[in-house]
Short mmCIF file of C-alpha atoms and ligand atoms in Angstrom, two decimals:
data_model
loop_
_atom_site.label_atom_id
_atom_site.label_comp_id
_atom_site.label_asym_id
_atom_site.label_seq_id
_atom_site.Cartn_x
_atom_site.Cartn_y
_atom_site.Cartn_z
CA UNK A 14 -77.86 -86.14 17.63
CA UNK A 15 -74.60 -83.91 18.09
CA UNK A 16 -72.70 -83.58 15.25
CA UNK A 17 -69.19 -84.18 14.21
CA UNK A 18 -67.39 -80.71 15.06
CA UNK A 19 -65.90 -79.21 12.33
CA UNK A 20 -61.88 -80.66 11.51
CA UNK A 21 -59.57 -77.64 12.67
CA UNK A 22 -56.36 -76.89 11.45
CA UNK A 23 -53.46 -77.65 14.48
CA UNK A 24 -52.87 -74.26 16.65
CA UNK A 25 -50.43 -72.32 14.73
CA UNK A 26 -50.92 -73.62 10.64
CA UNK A 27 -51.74 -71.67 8.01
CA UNK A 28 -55.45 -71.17 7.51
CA UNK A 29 -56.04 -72.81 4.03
CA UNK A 30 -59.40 -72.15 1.54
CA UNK A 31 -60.00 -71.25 -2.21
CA UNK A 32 -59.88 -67.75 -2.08
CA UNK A 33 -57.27 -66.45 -4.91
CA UNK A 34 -53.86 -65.52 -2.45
CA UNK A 35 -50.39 -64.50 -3.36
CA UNK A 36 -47.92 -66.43 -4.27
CA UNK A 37 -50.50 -68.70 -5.57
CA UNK A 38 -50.34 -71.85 -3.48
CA UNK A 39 -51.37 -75.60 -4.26
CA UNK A 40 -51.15 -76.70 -7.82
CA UNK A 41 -49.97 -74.08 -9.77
CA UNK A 42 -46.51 -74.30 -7.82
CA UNK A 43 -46.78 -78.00 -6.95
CA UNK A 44 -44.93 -79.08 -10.33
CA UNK A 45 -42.66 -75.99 -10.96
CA UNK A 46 -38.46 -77.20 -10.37
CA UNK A 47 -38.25 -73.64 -8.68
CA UNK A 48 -40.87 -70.91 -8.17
CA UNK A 49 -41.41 -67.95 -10.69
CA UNK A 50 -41.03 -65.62 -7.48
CA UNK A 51 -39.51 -66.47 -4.56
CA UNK A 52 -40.58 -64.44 -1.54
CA UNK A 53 -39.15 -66.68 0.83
CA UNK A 54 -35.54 -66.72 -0.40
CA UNK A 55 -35.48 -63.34 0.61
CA UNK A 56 -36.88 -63.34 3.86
CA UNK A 57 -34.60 -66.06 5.06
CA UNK A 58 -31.61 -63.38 4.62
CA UNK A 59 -33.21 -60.53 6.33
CA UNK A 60 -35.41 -62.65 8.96
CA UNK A 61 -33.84 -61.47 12.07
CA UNK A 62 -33.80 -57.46 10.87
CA UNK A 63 -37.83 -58.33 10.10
CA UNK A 64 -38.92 -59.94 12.84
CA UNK A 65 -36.73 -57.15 15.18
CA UNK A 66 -38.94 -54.48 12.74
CA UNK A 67 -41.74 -56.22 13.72
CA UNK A 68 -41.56 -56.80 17.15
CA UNK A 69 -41.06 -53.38 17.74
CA UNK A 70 -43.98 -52.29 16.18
CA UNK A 71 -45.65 -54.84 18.04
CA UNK A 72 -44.59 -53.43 21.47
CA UNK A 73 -45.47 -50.20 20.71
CA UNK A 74 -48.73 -50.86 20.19
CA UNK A 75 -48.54 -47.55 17.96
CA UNK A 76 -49.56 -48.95 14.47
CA UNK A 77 -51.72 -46.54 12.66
CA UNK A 78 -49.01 -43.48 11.35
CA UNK A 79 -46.73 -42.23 13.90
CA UNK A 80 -43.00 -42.29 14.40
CA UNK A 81 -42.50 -45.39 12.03
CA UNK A 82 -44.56 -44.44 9.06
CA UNK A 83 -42.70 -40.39 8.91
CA UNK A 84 -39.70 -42.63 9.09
CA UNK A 85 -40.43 -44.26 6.07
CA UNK A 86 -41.40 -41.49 4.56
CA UNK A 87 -38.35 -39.53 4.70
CA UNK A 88 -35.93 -42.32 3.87
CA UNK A 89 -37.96 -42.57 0.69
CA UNK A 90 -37.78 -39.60 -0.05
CA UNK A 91 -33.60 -39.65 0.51
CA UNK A 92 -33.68 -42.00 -1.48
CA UNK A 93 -36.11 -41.03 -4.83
CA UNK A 94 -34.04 -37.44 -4.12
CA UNK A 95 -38.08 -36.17 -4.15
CA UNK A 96 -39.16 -33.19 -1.44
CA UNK A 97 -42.16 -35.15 -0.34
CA UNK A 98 -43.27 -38.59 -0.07
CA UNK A 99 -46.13 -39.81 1.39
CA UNK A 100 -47.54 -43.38 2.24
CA UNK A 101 -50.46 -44.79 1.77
CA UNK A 102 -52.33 -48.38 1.45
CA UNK A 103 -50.90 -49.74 -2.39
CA UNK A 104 -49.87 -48.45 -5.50
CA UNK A 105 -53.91 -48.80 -6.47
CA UNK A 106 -54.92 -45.98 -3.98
CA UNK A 107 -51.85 -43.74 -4.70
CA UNK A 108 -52.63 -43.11 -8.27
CA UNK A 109 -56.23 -42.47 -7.18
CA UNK A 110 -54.86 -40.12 -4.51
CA UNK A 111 -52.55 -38.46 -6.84
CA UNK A 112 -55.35 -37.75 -9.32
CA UNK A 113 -57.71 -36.70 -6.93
CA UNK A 114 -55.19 -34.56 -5.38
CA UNK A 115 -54.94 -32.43 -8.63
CA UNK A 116 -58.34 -32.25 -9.00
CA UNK A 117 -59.24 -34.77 -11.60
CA UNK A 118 -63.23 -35.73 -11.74
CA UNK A 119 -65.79 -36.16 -13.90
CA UNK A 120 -65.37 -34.96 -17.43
CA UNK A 121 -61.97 -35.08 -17.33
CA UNK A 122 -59.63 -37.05 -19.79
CA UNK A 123 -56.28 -38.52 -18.49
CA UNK A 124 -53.72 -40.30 -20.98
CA UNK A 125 -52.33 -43.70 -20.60
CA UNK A 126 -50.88 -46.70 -21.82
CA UNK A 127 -53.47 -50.10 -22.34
CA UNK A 128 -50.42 -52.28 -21.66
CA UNK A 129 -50.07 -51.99 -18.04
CA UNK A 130 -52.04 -53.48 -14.62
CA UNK A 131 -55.37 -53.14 -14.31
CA UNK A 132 -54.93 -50.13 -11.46
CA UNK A 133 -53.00 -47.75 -13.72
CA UNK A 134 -56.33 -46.89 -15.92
CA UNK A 135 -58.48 -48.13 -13.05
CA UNK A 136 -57.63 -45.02 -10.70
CA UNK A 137 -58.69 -42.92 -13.68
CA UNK A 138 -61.86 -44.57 -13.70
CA UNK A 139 -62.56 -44.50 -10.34
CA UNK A 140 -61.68 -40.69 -9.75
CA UNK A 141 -64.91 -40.35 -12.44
CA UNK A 142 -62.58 -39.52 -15.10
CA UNK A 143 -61.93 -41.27 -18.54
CA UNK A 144 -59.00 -43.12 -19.22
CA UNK A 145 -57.87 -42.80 -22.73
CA UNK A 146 -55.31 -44.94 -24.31
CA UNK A 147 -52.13 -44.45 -26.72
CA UNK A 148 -50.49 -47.60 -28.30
CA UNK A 149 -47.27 -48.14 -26.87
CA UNK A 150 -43.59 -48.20 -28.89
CA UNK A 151 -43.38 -51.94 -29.29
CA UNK A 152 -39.31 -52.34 -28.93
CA UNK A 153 -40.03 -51.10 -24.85
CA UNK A 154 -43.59 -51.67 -24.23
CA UNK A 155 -43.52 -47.97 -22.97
CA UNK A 156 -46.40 -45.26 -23.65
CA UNK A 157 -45.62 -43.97 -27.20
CA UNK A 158 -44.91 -40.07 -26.76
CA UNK A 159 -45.79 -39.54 -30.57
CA UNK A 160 -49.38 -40.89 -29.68
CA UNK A 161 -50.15 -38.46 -27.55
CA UNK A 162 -50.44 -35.19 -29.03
CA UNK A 163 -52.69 -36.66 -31.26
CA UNK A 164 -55.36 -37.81 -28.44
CA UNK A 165 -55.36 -34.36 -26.57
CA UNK A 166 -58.70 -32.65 -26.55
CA UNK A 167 -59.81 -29.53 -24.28
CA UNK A 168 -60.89 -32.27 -21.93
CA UNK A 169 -57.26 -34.06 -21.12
CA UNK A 170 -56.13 -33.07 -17.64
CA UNK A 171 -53.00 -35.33 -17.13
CA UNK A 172 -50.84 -38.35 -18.35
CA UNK A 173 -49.97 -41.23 -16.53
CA UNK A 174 -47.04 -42.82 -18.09
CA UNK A 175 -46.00 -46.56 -16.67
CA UNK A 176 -42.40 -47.35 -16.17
CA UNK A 177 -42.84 -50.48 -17.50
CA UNK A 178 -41.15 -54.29 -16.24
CA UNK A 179 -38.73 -51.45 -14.38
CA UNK A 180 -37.72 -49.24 -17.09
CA UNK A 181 -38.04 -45.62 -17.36
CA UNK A 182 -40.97 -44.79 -20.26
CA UNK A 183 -39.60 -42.04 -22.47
CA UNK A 184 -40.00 -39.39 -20.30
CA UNK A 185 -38.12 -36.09 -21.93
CA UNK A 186 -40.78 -35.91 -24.53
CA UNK A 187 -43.93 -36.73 -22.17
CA UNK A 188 -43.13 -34.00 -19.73
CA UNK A 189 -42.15 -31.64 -23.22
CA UNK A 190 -45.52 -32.15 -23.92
CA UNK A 191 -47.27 -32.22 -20.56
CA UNK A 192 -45.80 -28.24 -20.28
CA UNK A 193 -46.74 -27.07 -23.37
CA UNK A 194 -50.75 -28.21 -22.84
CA UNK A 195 -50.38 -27.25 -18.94
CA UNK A 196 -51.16 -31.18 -17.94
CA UNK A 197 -49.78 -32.79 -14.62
CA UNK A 198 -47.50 -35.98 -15.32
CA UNK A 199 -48.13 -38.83 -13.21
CA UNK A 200 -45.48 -41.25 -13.04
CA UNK A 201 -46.72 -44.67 -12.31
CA UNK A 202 -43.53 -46.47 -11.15
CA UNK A 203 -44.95 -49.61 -9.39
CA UNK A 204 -42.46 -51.39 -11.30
CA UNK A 205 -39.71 -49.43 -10.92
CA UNK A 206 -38.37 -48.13 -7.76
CA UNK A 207 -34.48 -47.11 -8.22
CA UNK A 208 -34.45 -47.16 -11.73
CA UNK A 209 -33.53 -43.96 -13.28
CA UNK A 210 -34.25 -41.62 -16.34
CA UNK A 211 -30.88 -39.76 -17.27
CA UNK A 212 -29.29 -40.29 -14.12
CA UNK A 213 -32.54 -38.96 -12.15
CA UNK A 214 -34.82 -41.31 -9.77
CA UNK A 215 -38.27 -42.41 -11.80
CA UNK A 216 -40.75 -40.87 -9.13
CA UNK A 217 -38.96 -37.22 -9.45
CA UNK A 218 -39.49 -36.27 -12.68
CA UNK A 219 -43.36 -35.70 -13.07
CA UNK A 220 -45.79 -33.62 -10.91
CA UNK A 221 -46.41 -37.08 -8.62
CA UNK A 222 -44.68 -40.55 -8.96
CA UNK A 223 -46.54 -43.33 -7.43
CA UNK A 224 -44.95 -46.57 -6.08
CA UNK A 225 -46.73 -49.74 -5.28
CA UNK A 226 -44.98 -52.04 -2.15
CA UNK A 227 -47.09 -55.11 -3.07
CA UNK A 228 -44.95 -58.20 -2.02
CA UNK A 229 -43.41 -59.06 -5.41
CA UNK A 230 -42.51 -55.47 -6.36
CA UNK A 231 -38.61 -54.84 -5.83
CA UNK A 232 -39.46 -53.36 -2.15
CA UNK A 233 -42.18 -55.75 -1.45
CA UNK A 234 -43.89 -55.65 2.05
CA UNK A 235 -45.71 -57.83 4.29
CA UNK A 236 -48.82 -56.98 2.03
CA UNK A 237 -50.44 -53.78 0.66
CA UNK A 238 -48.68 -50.39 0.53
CA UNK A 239 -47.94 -47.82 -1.32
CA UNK A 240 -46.70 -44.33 -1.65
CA UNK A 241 -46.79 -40.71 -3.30
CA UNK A 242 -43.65 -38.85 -3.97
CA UNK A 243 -43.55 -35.29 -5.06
CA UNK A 244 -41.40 -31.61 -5.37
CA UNK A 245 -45.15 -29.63 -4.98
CA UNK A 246 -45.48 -28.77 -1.50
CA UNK A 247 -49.24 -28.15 -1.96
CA UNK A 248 -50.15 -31.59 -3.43
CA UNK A 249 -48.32 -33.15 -0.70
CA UNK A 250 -50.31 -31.26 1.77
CA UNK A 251 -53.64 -32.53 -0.16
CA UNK A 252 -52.22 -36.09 -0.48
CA UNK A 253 -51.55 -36.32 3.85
CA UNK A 254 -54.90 -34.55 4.35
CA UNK A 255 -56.65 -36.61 1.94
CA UNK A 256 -55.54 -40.62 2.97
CA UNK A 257 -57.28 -39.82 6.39
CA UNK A 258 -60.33 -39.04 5.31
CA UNK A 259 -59.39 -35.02 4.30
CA UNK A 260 -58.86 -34.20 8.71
CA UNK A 261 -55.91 -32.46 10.29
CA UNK A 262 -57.46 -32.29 13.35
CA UNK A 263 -59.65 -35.17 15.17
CA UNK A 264 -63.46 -35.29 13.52
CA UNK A 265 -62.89 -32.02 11.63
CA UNK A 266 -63.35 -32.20 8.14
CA UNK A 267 -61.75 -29.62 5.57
CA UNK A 268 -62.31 -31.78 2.47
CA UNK A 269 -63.22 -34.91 1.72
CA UNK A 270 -60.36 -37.84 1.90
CA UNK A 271 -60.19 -41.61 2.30
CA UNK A 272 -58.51 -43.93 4.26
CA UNK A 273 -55.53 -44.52 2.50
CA UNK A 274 -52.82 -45.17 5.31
CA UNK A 275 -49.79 -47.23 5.16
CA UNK A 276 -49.84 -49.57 8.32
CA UNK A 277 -46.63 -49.13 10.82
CA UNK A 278 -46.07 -52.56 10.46
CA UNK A 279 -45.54 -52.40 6.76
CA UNK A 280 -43.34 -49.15 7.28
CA UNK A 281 -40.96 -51.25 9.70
CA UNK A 282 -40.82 -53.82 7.29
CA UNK A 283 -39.94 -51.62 4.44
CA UNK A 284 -37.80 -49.96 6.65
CA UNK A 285 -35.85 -52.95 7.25
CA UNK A 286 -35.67 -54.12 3.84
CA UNK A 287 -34.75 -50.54 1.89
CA UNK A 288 -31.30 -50.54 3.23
CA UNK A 289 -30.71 -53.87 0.89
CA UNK A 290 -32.77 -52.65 -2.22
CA UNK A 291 -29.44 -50.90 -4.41
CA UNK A 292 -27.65 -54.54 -3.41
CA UNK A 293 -31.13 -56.51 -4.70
CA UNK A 294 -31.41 -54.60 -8.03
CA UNK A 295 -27.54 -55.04 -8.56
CA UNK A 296 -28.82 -58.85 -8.44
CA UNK A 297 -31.63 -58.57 -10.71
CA UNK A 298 -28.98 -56.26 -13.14
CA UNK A 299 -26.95 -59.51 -12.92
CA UNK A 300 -29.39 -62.03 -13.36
CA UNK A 301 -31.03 -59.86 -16.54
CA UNK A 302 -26.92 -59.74 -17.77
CA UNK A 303 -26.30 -63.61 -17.35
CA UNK A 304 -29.87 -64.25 -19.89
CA UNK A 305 -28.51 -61.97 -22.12
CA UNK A 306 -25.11 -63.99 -22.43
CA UNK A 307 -26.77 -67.11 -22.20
CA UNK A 308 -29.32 -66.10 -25.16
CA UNK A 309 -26.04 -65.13 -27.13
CA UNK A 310 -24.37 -68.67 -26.40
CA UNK A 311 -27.31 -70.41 -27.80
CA UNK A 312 -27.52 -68.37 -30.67
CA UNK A 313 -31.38 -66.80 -29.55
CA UNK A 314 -31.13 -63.45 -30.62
CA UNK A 315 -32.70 -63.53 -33.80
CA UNK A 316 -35.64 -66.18 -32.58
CA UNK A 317 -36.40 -64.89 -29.38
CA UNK A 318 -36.61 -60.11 -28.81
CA UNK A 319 -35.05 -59.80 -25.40
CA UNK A 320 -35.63 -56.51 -23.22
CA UNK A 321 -34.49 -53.60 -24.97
CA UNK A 322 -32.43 -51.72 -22.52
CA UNK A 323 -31.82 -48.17 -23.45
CA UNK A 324 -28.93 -46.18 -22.87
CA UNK A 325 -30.59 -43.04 -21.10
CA UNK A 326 -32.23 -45.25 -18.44
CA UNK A 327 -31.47 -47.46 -16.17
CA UNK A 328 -33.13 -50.92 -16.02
CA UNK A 329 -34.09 -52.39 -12.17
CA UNK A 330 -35.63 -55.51 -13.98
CA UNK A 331 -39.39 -55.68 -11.93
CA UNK A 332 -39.57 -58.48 -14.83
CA UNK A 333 -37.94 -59.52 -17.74
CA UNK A 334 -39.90 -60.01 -20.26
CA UNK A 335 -38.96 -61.41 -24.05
CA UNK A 336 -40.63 -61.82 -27.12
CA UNK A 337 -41.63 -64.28 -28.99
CA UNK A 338 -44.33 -65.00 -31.92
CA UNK A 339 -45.11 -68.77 -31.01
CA UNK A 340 -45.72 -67.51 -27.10
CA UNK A 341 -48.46 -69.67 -25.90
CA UNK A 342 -46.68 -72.82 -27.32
CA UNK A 343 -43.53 -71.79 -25.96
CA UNK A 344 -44.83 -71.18 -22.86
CA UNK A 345 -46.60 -74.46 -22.64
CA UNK A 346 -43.34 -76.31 -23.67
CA UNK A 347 -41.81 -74.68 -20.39
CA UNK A 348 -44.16 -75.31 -18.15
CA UNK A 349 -44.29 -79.16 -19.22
CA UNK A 350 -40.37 -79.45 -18.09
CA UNK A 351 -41.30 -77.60 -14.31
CA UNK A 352 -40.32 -73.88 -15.74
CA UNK A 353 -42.05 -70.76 -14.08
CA UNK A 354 -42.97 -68.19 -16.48
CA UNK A 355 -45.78 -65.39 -16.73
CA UNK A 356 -47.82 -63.77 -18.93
CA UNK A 357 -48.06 -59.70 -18.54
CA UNK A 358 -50.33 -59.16 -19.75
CA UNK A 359 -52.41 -61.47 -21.86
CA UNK A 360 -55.17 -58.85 -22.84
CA UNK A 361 -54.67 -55.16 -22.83
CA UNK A 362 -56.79 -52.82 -20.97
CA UNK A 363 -58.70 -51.18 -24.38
CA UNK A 364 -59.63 -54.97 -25.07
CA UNK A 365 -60.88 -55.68 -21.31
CA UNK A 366 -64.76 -55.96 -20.25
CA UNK A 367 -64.29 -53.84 -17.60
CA UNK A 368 -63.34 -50.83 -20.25
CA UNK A 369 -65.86 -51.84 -23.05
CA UNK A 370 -68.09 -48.54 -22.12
CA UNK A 371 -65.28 -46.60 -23.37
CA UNK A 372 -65.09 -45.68 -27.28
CA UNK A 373 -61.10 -47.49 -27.60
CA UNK A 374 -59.39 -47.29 -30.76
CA UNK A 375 -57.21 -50.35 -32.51
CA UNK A 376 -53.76 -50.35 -30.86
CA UNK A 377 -52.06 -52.77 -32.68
CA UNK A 378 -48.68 -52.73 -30.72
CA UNK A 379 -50.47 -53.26 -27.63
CA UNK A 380 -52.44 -55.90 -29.06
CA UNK A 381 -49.00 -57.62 -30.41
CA UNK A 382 -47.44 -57.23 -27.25
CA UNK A 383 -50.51 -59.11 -25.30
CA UNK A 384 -49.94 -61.80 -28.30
CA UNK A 385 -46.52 -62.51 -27.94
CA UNK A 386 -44.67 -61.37 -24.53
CA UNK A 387 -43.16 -63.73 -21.71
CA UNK A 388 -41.58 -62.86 -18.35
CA UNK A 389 -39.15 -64.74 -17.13
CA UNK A 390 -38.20 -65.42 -13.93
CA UNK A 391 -36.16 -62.86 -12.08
CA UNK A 392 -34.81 -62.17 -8.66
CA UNK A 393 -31.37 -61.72 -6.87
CA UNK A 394 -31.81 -65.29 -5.39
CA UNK A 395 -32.25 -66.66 -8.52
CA UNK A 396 -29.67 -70.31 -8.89
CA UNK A 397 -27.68 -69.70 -12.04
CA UNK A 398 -28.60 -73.41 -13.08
CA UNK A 399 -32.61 -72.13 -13.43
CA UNK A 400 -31.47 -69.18 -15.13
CA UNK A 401 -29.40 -71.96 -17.43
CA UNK A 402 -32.50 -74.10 -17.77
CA UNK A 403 -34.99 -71.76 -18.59
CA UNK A 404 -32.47 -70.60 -21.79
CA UNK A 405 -31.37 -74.17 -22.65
CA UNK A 406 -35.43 -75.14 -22.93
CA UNK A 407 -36.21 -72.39 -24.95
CA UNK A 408 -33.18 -73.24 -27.38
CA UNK A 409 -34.58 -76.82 -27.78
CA UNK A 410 -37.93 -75.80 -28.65
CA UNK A 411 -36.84 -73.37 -30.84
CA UNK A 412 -34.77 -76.11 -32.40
CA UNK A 413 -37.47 -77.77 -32.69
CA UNK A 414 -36.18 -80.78 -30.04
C1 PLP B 11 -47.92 -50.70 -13.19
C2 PLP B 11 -48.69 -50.88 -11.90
N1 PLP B 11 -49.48 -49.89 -11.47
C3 PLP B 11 -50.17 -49.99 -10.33
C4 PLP B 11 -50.12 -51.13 -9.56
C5 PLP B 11 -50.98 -51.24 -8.34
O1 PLP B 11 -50.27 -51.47 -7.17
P1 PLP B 11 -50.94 -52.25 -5.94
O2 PLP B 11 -51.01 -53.68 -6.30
O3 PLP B 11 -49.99 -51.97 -4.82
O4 PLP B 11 -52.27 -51.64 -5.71
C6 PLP B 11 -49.31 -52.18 -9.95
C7 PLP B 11 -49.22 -53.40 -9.13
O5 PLP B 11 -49.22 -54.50 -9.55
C8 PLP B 11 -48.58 -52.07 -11.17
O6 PLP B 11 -47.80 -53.06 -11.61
#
């Protein structure tokens, strides 16, 4: 007996199954009044410079490097005011190829914050290195610099400070101590593209500075990407030889590399969507300013810790994220009345499974941040009545209404 063929989905849908996808779709979104990020919103304005990106791309049939992919390159590099920048797959494989480029193996310690994504102490790992945390200074969320001196041993090679939510991490005393011990600085600024330390782009300041184009980042592309920017001319000749698998020349081999290449359809689109990113922060800078005055109308201030933005740095707002003892029930209290919110991130990496084989200290301002942090939602799109919402919910729970 024959049986039923399998139920296809019409030429031309979207291909649906369980596997976890970004932005999450199905329930999670079904209830929300607006979405915590919305992708779409921002390709509607831009649509016909994308698909024009795109298309050409597409009819060069030239997607692996190339014309399109230098391109990128130098505009980013214009535009982080770095001598080099070069592209690669995400922001997970540029910190690995950043390490790797200086050298860092086996037996060698690197420095880092707990209270960041998974990849920032994950590339340590994976280069065969050990990741060893400092608690981070609880009014930014930013590696502590006082922490650090204390954790150096012969063994410590490099520090990987995170630019945080999209501000600078405190990075006149890092690189103060980075030259006295002789360690490299790596900047992870996934978060933070544009924002500045003292008037200078994050991603120029240390040895490397690595940037993650992952769609919800502030230049988000069509999927994976990422990039290495630095002033050394020698680790930028390691980092091109080393995302195609160490080769300068077809099947010739000088050291060993990956394949770490940005596609030439993500450079177009990032291409066509850099020219907009000053005007896009300006609109998260806005959105970030209207909570602020909003928390002040309802009289939050002294219930709720809002970001603390510092006067040497400018903020570009990847998230913003308040504080707030009674987190989990706040957060559930939003979420009943359709408001977005996230969590970053609920357990710090010297509490995680995946880091258990290491010997972590306590770091209580980690652990307090985990505890009691929310991210709003935040993008230039963002209607000023669900900016007014989200504030006027959190002022009746904390009234208690
Ligand atoms: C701080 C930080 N570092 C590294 C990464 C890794 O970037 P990607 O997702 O592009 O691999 C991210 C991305 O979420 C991040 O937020």
């Amino acid at each position: 007996m024959m049986r039923d063929p399998q139920p296809r989905p019409p030429a031309g849908a979207a291909p649906s199954n369980n596997r976890p996808s970004f932005p999450a779709p199905g329930p999670q979104t079904a209830n929300v009044l607006f979405p915590f990020v919305d992708l779409k919103a921002q390709f509607s304005s831009i649509h016909d410079e994308i698909m024009a990106a795109v298309t050409r791309v597409l009819e060069s049939q030239q997607f692996i490097l190339g014309a399109e992919v230098a391109a990128f390159e130098d505009e980013m590099a214009a535009s982080l005011k770095t001598m080099h920048a070069v592209a690669c797959a995400s922001g997970t494989s540029a910190l690995e190829l950043a390490l790797a480029a200086l050298g860092v193996g086996a037996g060698d310690e690197v420095i880092t914050t707990p209270y960041t994504f998974v990849a920032t102490a994950g590339a340590v790992a994976q280069v065969h290195a050990k990741p060893v945390f400092v608690d981070i200074d609880p009014e930014t969320f930013n590696l502590n610099p006082d922490g650090i001196e204390p954790a150096l041993t012969e063994r410590t090679r490099a520090i990987i400070p995170v630019h945080l939510f999209g501000q600078a991490a405190d990075l006149g005393p890092i690189l103060e101590i980075a030259e006295e011990h002789h360690l490299a600085v790596i900047e992870d600024a996934a978060q933070a593209i544009g924002a500045l330390y003292r008037d200078a782009p994050l991603g120029s300041l240390g040895t490397m500075g690595c940037f993650s184009f992952f769609p919800s980042k502030n230049l988000g592309g069509a999927g994976d990407g990422g990039m290495v920017t630095t002033n050394d001319a020698g680790l930028a000749e390691r980092l091109r030889l080393m995302h195609v698998h160490g080769s300068r020349r077809k099947y010739h081999y000088e050291i060993l590399g990956r394949n770490s290449r940005l596609d030439a359809l993500q450079a177009a689109v990032l291409r066509a969507k850099l020219p907009h990113l000053a005007r896009w922060t300006s609109g998260r800078r806005q959105v970030a300013a209207r909570y602020r005055e909003l928390f002040r109308e309802y009289r939050l201030e002294g219930q709720v810790k809002l970001p603390a933005e510092l006067k040497d740095r400018t903020h570009v707002y990847n998230q913003f994220v308040i504080r707030c003892p009674q987190r989990d029930e706040l957060r559930n209290y939003l979420s009943a009345r359709g408001l977005p919110t996230e969590i970053y991130y609920p357990v710090p990496l010297h509490l995680q499974p995946a880091f258990a084989y290491l010997d972590n200290p306590k770091l209580p301002h980690a652990e307090a941040a985990s505890r009691e942090t929310l991210a709003l939602p935040i993008y230039p799109e963002l209607a000023d009545t669900h900016v007014r919402a989200t504030v006027s919910a959190i002022a009746d729970f904390c009234t208690g209404q």
